mmCIF file of C-alpha atoms in Angstrom:
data_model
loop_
_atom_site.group_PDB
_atom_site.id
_atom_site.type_symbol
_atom_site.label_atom_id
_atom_site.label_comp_id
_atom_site.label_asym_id
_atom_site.label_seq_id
_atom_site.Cartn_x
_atom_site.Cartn_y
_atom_site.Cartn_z
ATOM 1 C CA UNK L 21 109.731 117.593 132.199
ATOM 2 C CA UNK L 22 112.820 115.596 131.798
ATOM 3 C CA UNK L 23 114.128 112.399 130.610
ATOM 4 C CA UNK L 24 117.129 110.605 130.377
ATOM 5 C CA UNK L 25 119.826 111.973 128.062
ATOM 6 C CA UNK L 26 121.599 109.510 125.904
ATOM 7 C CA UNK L 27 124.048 109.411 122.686
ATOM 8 C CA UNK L 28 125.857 112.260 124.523
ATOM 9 C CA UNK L 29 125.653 115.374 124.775
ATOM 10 C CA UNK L 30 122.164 117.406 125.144
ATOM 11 C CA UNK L 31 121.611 119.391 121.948
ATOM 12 C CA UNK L 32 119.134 122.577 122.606
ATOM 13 C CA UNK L 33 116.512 123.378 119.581
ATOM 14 C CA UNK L 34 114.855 126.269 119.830
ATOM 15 C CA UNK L 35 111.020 126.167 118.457
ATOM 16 C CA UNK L 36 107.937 128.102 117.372
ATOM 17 C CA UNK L 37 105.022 127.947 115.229
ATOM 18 C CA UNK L 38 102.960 130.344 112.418
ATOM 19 C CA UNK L 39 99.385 129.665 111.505
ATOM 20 C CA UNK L 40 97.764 127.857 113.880
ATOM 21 C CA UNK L 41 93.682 128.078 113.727
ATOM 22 C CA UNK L 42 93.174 125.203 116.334
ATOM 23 C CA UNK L 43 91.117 122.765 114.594
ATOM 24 C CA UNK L 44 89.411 125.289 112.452
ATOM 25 C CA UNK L 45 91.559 124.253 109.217
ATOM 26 C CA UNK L 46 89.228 124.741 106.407
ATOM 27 C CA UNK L 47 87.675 128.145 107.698
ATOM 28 C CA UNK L 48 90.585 129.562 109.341
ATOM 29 C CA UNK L 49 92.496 132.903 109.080
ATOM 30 C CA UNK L 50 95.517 130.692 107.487
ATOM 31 C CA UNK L 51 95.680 127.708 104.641
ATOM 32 C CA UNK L 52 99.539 127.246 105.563
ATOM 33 C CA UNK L 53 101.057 126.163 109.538
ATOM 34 C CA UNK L 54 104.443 126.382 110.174
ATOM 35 C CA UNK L 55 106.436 124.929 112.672
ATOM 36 C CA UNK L 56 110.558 126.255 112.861
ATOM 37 C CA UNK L 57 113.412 125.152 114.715
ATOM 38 C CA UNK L 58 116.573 126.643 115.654
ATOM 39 C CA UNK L 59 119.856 125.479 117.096
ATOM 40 C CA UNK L 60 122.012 128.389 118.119
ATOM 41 C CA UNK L 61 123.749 129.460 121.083
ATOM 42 C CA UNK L 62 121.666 131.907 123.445
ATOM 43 C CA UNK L 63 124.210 134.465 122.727
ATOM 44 C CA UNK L 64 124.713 134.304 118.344
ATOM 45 C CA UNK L 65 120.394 134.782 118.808
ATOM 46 C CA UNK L 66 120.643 137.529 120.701
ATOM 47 C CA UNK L 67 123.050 139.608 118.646
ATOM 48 C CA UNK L 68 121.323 138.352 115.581
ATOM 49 C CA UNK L 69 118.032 139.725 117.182
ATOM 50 C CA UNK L 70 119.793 143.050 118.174
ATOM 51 C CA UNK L 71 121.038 143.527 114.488
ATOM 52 C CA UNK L 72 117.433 142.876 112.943
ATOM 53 C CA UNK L 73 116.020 145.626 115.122
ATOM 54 C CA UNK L 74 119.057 147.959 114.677
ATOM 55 C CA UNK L 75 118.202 147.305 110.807
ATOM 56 C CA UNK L 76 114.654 147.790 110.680
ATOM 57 C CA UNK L 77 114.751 150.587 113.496
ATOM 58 C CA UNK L 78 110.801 149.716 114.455
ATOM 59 C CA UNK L 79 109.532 151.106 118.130
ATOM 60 C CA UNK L 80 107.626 147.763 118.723
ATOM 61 C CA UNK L 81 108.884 146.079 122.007
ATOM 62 C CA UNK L 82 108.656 142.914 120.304
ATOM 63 C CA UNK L 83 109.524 141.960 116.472
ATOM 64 C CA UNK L 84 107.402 139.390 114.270
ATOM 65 C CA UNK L 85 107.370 138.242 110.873
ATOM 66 C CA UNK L 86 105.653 140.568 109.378
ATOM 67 C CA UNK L 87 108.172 143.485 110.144
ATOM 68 C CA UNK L 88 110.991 141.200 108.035
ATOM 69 C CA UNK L 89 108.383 140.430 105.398
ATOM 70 C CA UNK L 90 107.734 144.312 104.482
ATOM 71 C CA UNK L 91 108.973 145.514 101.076
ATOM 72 C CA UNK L 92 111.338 148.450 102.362
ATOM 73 C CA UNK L 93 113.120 145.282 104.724
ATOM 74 C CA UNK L 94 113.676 142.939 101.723
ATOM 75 C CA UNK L 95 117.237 143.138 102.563
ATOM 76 C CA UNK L 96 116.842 142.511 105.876
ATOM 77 C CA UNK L 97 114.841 139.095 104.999
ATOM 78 C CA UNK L 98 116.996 137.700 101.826
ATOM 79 C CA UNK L 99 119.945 138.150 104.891
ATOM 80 C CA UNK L 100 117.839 136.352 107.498
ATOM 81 C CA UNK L 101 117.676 133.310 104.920
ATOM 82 C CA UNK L 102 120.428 133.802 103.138
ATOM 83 C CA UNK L 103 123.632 131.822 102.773
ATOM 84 C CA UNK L 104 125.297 133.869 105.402
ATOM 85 C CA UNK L 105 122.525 134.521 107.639
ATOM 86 C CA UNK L 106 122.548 132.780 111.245
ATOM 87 C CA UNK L 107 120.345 130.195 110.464
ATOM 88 C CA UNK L 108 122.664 127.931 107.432
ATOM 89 C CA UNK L 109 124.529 125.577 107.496
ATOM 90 C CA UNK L 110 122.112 123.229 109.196
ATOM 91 C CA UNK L 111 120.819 125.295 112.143
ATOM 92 C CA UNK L 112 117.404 125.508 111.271
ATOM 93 C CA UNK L 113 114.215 123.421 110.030
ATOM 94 C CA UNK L 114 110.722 124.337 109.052
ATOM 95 C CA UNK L 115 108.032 121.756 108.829
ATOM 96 C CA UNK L 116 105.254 122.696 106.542
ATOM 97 C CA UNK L 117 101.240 121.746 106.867
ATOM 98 C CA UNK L 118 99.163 122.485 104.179
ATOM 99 C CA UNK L 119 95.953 122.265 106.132
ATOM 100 C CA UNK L 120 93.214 121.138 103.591
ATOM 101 C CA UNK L 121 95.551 118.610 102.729
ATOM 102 C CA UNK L 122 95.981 117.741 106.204
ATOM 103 C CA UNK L 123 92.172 117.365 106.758
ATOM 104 C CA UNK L 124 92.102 114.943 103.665
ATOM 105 C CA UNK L 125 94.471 113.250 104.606
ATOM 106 C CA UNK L 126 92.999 112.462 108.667
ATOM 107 C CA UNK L 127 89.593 112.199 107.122
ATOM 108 C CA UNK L 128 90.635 109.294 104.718
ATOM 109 C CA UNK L 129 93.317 107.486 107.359
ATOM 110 C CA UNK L 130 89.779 107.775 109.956
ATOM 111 C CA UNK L 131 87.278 105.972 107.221
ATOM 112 C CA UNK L 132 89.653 103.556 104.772
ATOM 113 C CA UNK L 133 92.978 103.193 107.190
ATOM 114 C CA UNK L 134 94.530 100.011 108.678
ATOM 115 C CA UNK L 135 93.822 101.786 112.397
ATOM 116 C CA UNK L 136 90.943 103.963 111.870
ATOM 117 C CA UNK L 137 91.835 106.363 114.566
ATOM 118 C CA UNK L 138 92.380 109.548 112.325
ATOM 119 C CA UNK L 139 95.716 109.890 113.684
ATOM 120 C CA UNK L 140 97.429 109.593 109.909
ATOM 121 C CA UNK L 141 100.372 107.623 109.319
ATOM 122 C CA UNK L 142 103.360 108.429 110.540
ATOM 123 C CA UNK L 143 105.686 107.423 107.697
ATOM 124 C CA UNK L 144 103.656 109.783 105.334
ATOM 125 C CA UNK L 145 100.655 110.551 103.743
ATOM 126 C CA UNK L 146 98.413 107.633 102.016
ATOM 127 C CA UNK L 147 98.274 107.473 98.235
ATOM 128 C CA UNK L 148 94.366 107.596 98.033
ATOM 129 C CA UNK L 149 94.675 110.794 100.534
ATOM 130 C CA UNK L 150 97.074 112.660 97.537
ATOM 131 C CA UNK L 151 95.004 111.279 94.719
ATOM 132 C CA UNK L 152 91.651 112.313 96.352
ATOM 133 C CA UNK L 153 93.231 115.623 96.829
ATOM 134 C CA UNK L 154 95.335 116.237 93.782
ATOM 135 C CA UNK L 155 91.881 115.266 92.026
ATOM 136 C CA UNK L 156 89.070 116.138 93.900
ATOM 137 C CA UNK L 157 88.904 120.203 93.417
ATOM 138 C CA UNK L 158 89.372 119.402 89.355
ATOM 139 C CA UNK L 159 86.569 116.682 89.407
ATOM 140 C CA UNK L 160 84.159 118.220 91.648
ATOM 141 C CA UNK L 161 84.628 121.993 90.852
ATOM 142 C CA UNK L 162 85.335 124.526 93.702
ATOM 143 C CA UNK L 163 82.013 124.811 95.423
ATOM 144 C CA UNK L 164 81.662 120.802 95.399
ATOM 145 C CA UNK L 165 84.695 120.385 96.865
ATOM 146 C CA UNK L 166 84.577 122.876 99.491
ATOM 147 C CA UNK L 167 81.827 121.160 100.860
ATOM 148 C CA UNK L 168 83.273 117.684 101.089
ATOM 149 C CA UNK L 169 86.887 119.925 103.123
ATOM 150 C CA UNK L 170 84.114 121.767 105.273
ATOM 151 C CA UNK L 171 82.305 118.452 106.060
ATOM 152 C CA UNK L 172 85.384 116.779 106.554
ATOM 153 C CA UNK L 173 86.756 118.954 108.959
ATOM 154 C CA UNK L 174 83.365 119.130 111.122
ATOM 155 C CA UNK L 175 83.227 115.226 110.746
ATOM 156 C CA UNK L 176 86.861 115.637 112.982
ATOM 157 C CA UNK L 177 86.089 118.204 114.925
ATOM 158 C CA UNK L 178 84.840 116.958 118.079
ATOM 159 C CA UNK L 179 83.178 118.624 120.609
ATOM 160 C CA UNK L 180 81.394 117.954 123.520
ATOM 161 C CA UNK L 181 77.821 118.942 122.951
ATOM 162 C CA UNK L 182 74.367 117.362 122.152
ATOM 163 C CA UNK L 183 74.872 117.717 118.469
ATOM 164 C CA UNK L 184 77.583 114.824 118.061
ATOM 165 C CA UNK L 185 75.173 113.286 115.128
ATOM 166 C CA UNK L 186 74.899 116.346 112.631
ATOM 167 C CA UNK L 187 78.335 115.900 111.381
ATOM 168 C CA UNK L 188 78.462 112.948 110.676
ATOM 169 C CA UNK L 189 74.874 112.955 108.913
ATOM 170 C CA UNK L 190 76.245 116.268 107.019
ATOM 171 C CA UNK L 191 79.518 114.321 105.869
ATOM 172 C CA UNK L 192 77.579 111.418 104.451
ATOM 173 C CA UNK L 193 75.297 113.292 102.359
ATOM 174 C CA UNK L 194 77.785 115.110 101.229
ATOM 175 C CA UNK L 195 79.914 112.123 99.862
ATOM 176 C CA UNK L 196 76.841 110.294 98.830
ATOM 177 C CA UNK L 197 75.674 113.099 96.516
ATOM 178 C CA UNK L 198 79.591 113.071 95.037
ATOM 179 C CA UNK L 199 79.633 109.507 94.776
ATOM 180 C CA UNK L 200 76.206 109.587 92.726
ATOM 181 C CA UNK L 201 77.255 112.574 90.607
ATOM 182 C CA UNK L 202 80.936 111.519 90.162
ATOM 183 C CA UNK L 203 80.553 107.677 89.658
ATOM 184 C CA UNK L 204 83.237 106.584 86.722
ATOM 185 C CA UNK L 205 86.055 109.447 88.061
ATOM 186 C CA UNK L 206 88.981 108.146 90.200
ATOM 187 C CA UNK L 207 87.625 110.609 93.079
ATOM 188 C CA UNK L 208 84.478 109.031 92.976
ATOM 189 C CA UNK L 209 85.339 106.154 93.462
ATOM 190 C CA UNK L 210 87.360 107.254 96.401
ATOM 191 C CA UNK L 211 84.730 109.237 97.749
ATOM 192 C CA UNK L 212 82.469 106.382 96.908
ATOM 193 C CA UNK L 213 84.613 104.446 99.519
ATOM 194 C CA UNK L 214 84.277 106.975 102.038
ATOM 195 C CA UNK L 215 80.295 106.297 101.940
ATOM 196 C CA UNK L 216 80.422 102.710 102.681
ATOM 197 C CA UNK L 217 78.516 101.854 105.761
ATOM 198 C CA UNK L 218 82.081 100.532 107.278
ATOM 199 C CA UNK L 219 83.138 103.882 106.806
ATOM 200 C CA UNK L 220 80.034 105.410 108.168
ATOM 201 C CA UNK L 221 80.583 102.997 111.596
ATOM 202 C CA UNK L 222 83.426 103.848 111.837
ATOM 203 C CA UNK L 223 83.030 107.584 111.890
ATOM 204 C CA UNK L 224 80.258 107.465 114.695
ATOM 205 C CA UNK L 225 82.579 105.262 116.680
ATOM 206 C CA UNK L 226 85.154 108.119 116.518
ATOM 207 C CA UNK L 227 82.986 111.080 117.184
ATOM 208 C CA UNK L 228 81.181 108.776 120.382
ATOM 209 C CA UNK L 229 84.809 107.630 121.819
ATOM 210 C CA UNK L 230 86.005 111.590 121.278
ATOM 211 C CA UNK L 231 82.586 113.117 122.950
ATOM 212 C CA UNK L 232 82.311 110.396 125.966
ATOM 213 C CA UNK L 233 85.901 110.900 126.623
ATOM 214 C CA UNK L 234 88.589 114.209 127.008
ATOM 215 C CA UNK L 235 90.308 114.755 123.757
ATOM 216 C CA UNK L 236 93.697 114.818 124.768
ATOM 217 C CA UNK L 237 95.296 114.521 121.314
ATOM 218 C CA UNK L 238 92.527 116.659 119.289
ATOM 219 C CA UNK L 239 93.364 114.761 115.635
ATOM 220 C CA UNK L 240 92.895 118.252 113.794
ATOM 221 C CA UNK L 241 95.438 120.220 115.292
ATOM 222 C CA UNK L 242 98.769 120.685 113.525
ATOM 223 C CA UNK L 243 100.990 121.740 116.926
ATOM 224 C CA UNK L 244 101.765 118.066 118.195
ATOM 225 C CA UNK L 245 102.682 116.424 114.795
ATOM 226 C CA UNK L 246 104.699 118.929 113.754
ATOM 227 C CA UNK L 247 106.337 118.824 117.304
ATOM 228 C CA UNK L 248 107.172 114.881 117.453
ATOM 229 C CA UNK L 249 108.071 115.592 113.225
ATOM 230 C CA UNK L 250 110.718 118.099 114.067
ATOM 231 C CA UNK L 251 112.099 116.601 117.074
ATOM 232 C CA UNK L 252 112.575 113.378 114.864
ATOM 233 C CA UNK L 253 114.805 115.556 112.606
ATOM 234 C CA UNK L 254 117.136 116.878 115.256
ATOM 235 C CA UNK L 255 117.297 113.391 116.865
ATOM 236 C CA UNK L 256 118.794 112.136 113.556
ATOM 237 C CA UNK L 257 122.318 113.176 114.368
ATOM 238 C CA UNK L 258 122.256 110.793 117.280
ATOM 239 C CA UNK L 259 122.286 113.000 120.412
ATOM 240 C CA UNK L 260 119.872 113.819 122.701
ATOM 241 C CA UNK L 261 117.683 116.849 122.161
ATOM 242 C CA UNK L 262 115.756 119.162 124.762
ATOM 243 C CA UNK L 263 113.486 121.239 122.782
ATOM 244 C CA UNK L 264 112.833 125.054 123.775
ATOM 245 C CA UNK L 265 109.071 125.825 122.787
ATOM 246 C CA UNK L 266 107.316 129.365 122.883
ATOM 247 C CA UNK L 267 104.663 128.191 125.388
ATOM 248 C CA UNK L 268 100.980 127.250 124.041
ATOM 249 C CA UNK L 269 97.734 126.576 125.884
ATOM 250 C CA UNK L 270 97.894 123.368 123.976
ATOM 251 C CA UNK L 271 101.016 122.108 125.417
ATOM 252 C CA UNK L 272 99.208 120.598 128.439
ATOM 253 C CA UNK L 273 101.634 118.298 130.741
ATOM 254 C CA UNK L 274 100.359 115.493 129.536
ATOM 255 C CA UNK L 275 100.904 116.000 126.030
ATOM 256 C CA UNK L 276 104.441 117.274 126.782
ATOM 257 C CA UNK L 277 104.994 113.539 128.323
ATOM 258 C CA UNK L 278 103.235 112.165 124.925
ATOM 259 C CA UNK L 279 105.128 113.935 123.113
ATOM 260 C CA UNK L 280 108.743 113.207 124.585
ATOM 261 C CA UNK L 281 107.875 109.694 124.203
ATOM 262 C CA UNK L 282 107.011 109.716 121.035
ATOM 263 C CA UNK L 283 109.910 111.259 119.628
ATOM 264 C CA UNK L 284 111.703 110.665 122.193
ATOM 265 C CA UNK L 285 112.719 113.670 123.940
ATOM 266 C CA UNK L 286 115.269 114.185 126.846
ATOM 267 C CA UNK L 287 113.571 117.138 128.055
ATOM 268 C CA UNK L 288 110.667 120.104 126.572
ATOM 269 C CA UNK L 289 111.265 123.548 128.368
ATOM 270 C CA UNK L 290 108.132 125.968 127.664
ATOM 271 C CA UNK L 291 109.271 129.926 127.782
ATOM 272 C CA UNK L 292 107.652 132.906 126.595
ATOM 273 C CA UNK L 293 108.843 134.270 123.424
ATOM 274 C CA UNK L 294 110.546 137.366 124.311
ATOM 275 C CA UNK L 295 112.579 136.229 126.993
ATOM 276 C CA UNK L 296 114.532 133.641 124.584
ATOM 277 C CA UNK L 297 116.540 135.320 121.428
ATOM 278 C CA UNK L 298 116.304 131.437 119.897
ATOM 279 C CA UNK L 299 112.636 131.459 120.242
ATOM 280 C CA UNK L 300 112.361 134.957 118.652
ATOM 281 C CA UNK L 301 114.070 133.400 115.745
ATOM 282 C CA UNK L 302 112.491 130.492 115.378
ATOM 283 C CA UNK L 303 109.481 132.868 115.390
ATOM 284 C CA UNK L 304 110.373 134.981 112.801
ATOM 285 C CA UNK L 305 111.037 131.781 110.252
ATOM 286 C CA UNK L 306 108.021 130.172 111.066
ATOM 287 C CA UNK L 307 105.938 133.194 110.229
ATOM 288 C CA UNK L 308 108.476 134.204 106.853
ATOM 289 C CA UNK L 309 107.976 130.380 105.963
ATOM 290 C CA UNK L 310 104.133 130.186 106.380
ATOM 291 C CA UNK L 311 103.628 133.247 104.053
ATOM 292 C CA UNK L 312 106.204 132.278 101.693
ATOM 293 C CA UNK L 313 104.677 128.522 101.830
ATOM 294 C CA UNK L 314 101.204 130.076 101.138
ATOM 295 C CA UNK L 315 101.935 132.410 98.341
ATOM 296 C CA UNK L 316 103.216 129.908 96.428
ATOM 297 C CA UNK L 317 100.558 127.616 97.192
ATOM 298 C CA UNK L 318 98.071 130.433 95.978
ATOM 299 C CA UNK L 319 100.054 131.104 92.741
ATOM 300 C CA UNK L 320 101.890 134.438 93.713
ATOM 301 C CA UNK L 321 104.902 132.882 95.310
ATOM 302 C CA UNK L 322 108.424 134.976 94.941
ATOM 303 C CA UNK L 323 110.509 132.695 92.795
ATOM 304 C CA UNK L 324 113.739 134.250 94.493
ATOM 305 C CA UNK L 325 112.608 134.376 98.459
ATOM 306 C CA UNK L 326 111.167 130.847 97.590
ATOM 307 C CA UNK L 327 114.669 129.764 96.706
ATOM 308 C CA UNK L 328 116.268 131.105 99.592
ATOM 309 C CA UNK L 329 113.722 129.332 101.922
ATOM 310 C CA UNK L 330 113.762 125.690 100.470
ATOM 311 C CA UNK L 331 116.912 124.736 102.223
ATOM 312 C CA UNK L 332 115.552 124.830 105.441
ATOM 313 C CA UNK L 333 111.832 123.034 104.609
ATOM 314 C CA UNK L 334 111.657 119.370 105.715
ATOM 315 C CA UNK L 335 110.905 116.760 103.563
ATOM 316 C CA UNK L 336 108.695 115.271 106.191
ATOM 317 C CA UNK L 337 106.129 118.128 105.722
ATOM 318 C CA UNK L 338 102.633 117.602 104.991
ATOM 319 C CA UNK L 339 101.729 118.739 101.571
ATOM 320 C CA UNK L 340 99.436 117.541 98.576
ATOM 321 C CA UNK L 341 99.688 120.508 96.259
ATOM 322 C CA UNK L 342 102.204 119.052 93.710
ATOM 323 C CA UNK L 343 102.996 122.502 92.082
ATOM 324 C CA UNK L 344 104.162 124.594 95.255
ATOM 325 C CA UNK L 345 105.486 120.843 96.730
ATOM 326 C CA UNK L 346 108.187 121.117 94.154
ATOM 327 C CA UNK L 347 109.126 124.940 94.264
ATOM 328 C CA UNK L 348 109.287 124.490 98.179
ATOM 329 C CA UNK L 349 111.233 121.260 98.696
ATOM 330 C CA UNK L 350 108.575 119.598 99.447
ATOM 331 C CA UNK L 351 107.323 116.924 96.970
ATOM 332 C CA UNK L 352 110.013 114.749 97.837
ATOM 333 C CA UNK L 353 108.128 112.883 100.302
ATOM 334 C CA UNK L 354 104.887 112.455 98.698
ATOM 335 C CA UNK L 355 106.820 111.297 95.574
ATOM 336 C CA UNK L 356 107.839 108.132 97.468
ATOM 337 C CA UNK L 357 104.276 107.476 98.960
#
């Protein structure tokens, strides 16, 4: 698909993504998505990519991640990210998604926001979203509050069946039986405002527009925020942008047109992985950035891998974990919420 270039010349952006459970983001394989851009020319990726496998010497026919992330190719990664690696000197972005944050975050913009649509705002996460996270898991205790993220994310997670009720039942009890046990904390009186019967309307009204009618913009998943969030970073230098994505069942034509007019794009090209050296790398920091993102946010982070990665983590990214926010560059954003 393609638009109409303007500010000059077209700027190409190579993307990928790490991490991505559909809308399965409480019970996933992954707590950490990762979406990475990079702007290179065709041929600086493709000796770049050449090096990397002449360094780590593995038979697969195609490199990930993982084969950079292994102890015995530490050098091989601190390059990659390093000061004189390919990707510096402003060629390259990561947007972050902590996903029970994310869920929060939807869940509370769906029952308490101006819209009520679930679709979060766009300018950043709400303050009762941060608080209710930051506080929840301390007031509630870890099996309390993995209930309220797994009711959460069924509450969202719409599908077209006979069963459209259950969740929301199962989501009310849930923050009922917090709001009773909780009363006097600051998240129970959030969750206490997610139980109001405005909130409960306004839940069935979702889950009845979302089951009556195709979901084209599934709330949950990650992919198409993180799309429209990046392309909004590139755009910032005032050219146009066509963006290069590794191709993805979810990148349906008509999101592609939502998507470039959200943004807005001149143009979205979808190519497998392996036939663009730009997309390879683009893979390879999304799924360095996720792991890096998610062992700090799990306490065993890499103080000196961290470092090297924060220079390329956007601002923009969604995060509630205060802790990691700050070691990863993060924080920023929330702190002006």
């Amino acid at each position: 698909m393609t638009g109409n270039p303007e500010n000059g010349a077209l700027m190409e952006i190579a993307c990928d993504e790490s991490g991505s459970d559909g809308e399965n983001l409480t019970g996933g394989n992954t707590d950490v998505f990762a979406h990475a851009s990079v702007r290179l020319p065709v041929e600086t990726a493709a000796a770049y990519v050449q090096e990397i496998r002449h360094r780590i010497r593995s038979p697969a026919t195609e490199y990930k991640a993982n084969h950079l992330l292994r102890d015995k190719h530490r050098a091989v990664l601190e390059s990659f990210l390093g000061p004189t690696g390919p990707l510096r000197d402003g060629n390259a972005h990561v947007h972050l998604l902590e996903k029970t944050f994310f869920v929060v975050n939807r869940a509370v913009d769906l029952l308490l926001g101006e819209d009520g649509d679930g679709n979060g705002d766009r300018d950043g996460e709400g303050p009762e979203a941060i608080t209710l996270f930051q506080e929840g898991p301390r007031t509630f205790g870890e099996r309390d509050w993995r209930d309220f993220l797994t009711a959460s994310n069924q509450l969202l997670r719409v599908r077209n069946d006979n069963a459209a009720t259950v969740p929301t039942d199962v989501f009310f009890r849930t923050v009922d039986a917090l709001r009773d046990a909780y009363s006097g904390t600051t998240a129970g009186v959030i969750v206490g405002r997610l139980a109001a019967a405005r909130s409960r309307s306004r839940a069935e009204s979702y889950r009845e527009r979302m089951r009556d009618s195709p979901v084209l913009f599934p709330v949950l998943n990650p992919l198409l925020p993180a799309i429209v969030s990046t392309a909004r970073y590139w755009l910032a230098e005032g050219r146009s942008v066509r963006l290069v994505h590794d191709r993805q069942n979810m990148l349906t034509p008509e999101r592609i047109a939502w998507i470039m007019e959200a943004a807005p794009l001149s143009d979205v090209q979808l190519v497998a992985a392996r036939s663009d050296a730009r997309v390879q790398l683009a893979d390879f920091l999304a799924g360095i950035a996720r792991k890096l993102a998610s062992d700090e946010l799990n306490g065993r982070g890499d103080p000196a891998l961290t470092a090297l990665l924060r220079p390329y983590v956007g601002t923009d990214s969604v995060w509630g974990d205060e802790g990691s926010g700050l070691r990863l560059g993060t924080a920023e954003a929330n702190s002006a919420v």
